[in-house]
Short mmCIF file of C-alpha atoms in Angstrom, two decimals:
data_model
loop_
_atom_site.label_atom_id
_atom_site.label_comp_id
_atom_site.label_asym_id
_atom_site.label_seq_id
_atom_site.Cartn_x
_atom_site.Cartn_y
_atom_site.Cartn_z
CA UNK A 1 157.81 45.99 80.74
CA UNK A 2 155.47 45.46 83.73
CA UNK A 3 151.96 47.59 84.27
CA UNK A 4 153.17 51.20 83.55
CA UNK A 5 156.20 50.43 82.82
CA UNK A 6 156.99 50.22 86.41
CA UNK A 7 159.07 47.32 87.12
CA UNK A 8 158.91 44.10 85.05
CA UNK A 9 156.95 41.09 84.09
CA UNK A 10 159.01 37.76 84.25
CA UNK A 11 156.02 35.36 82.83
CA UNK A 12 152.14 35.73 81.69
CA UNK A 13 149.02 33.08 82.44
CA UNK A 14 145.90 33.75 80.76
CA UNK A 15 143.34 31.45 82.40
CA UNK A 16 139.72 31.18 82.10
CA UNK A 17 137.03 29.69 84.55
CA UNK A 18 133.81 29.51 82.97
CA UNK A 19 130.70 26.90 81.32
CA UNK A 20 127.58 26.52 79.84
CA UNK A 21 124.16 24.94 79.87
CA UNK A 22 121.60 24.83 77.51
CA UNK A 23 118.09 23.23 76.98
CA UNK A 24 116.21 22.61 73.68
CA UNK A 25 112.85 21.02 73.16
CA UNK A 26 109.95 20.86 70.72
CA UNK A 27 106.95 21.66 72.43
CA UNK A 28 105.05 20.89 68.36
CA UNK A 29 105.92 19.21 65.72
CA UNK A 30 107.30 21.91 63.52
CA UNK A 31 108.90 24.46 66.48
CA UNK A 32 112.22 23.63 68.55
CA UNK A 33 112.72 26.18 71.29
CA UNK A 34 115.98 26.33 72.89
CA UNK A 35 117.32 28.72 75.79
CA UNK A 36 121.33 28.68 77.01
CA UNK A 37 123.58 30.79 79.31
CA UNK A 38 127.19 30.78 79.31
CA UNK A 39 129.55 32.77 82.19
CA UNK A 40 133.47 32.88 82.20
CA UNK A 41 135.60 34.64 83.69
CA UNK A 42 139.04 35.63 81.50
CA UNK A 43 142.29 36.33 83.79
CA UNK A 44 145.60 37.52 82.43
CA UNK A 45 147.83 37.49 85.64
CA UNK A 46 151.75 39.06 84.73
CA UNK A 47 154.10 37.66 87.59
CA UNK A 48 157.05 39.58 88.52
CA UNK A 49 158.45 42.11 90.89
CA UNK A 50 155.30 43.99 90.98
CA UNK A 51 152.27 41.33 89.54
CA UNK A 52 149.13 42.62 87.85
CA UNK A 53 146.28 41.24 86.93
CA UNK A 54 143.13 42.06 84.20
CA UNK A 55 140.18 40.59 84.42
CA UNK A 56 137.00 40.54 82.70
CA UNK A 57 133.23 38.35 83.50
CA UNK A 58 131.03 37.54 80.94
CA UNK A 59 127.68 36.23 80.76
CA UNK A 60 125.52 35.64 78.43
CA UNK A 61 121.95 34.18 78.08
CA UNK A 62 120.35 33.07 74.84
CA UNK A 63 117.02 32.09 73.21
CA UNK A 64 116.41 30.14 69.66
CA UNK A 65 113.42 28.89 67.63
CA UNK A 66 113.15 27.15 64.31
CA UNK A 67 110.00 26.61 62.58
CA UNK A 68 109.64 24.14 59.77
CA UNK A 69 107.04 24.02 57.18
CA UNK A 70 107.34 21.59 54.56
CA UNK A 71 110.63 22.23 53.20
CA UNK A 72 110.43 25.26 54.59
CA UNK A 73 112.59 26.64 57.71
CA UNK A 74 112.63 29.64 59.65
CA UNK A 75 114.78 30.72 62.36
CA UNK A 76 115.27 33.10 64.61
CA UNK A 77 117.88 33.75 67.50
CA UNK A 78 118.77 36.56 70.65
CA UNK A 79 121.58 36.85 72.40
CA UNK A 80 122.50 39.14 75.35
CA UNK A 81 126.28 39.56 76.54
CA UNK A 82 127.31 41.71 79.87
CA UNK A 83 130.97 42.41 79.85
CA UNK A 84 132.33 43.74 83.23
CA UNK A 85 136.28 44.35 83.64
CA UNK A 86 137.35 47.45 86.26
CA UNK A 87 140.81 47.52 83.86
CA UNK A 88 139.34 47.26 80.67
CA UNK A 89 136.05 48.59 80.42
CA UNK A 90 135.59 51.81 81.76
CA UNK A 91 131.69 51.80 82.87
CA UNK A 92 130.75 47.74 82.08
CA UNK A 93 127.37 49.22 82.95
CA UNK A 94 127.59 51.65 79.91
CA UNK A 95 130.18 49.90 77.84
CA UNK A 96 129.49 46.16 78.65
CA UNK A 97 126.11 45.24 76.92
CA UNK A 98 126.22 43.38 73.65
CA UNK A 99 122.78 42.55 71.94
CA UNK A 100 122.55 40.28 68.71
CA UNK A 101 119.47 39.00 66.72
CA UNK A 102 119.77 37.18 63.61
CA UNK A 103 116.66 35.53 61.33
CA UNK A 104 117.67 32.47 58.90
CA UNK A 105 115.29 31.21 56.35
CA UNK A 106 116.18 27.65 54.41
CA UNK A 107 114.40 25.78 51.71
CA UNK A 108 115.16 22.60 50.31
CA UNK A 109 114.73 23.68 46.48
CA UNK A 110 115.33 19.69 45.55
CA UNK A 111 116.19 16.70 47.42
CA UNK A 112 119.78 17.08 48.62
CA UNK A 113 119.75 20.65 48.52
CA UNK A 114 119.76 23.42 50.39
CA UNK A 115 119.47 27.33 50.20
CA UNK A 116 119.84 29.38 53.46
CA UNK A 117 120.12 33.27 53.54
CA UNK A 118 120.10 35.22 56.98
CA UNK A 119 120.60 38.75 58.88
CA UNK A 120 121.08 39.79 61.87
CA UNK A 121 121.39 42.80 63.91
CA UNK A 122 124.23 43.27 66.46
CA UNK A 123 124.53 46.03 68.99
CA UNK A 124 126.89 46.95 71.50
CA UNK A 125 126.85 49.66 74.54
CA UNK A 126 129.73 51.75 72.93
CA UNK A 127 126.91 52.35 70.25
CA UNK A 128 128.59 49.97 67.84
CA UNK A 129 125.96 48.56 65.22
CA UNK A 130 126.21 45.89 62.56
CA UNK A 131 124.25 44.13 60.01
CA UNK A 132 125.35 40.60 59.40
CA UNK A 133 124.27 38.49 56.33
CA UNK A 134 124.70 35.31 54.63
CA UNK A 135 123.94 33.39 52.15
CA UNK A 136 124.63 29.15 51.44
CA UNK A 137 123.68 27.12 48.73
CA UNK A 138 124.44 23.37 49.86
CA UNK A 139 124.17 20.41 48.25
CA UNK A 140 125.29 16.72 46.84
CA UNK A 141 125.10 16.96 43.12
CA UNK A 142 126.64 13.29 42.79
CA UNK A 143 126.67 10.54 45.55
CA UNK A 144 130.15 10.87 46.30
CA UNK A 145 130.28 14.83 46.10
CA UNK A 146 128.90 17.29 48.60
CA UNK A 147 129.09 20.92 47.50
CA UNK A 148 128.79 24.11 49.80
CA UNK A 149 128.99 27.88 48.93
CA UNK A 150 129.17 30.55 51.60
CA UNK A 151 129.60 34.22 51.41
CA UNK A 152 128.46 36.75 53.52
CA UNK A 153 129.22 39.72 56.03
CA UNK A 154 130.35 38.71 59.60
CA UNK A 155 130.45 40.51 62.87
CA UNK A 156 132.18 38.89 65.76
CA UNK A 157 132.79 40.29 69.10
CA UNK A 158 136.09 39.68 70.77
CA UNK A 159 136.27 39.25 74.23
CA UNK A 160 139.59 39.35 76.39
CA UNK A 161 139.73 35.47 76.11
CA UNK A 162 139.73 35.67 72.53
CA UNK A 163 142.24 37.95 72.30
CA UNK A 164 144.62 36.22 74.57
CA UNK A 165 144.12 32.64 72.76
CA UNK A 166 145.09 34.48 69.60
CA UNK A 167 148.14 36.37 70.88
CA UNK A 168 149.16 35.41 74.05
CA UNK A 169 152.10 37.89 74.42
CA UNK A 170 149.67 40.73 73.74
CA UNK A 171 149.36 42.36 76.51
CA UNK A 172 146.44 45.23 77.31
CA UNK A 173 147.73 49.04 76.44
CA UNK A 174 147.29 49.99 80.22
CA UNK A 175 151.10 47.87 80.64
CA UNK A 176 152.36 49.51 77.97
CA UNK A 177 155.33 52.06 77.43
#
C-alpha cells in the first residue's frame, strides 16, 4: 500500500548521495591526530499513482588520537552525528544529535601479541545512553597460526540507509496500514 494507505506503490529506490574526507598526521613521534567528516543524504522514493518520498541528511565530523609509549598505546576518539529528516524525525534539532566517545588502551604483553580493552560512551538526543566495551587478546602463537579473541558490548546506531540496505522492502510506519 502507498503512504497512508492511499493509493499504491508500484516500485521502491533507496538511493544515497553522500562522501567523506579525512586527514591524519603525526605532529610527534608517539601521537597521530586525525580529524574526518562524512555527509549523505539517504532517499527512499515509492513510485506509483501518488509517489512519496523520505529523506534523511547526515553529517558527521570526527576527531582521533593515539599515543604510543613503548609497547604501550592509548587511544581516544569523538564523534558527532546530526540527523535531520521532516518524515522521520520529528524535531532533528531535538531528536537528531548523536554523540560517541570511546578510549582504547593496547599493550604488546610479548612479541606477537596483543591485548586491547576499550569503552566508550554513546549518547543520542532522544536521551538514549550506552556504554560500549571490549576486550581482544591477539596474537600468532606459531608462524603459521594467528589467533584473535573478541567479546564485548556493542552499540550501533542505525540510520535510514542502514535500514534500507538491510531490508529493502521495509518501508517507514508512516506508509503503513
Amino acid at each position: 500500500q502507498g503512504h497512508g494507505g492511499a493509493g499504491s506503490s508500484t516500485a521502491a529506490t533507496a538511493r544515497t548521495i553522500g562522501g567523506s574526507v579525512s586527514l591524519s598526521g603525526r605532529p610527534a613521534a608517539w601521537l597521530t591526530l586525525g580529524g574526518g567528516l562524512e555527509v549523505a543524504n539517504d532517499e527512499l522514493v515509492l513510485a506509483g499513482a501518488s509517489p512519496v518520498s523520505f529523506s534523511e541528511l547526515g553529517v558527521a565530523p570526527s576527531l582521533t588520537g593515539t599515543a604510543i609509549f613503548g609497547r604501550w598505546a592509548i587511544g581516544l576518539s569523538a564523534r558527532y552525528e546530526f540527523h535531520a529528516s521532516d518524515e522521520l524525525i520529528p524535531d532533528p534539532f531535538v531528536n537528531g544529535h548523536r554523540f560517541r566517545t570511546d578510549l582504547t588502551v593496547g599493550v604488546e604483553p610479548a612479541s606477537g601479541w596483543q591485548v586491547e580493552a576499550g569503552v566508550g560512551w554513546h549518547w543520542t538526543g532522544e536521551g538514549v545512553s550506552a556504554v560500549p566495551f571490549h576486550f581482544v587478546v591477539s596474537g600468532t602463537p606459531l608462524e603459521f597460526l594467528t589467533f584473535s579473541l573478541r567479546g564485548g558490548y556493542q552499540a550501533v546506531p542505525v540510520d535510514l540507509a542502514d535500514v534500507l540496505a538491510a531490508h529493502p522492502f521495509l518501508l517507514p510506519s508512516a506508509t503503513g496500514d
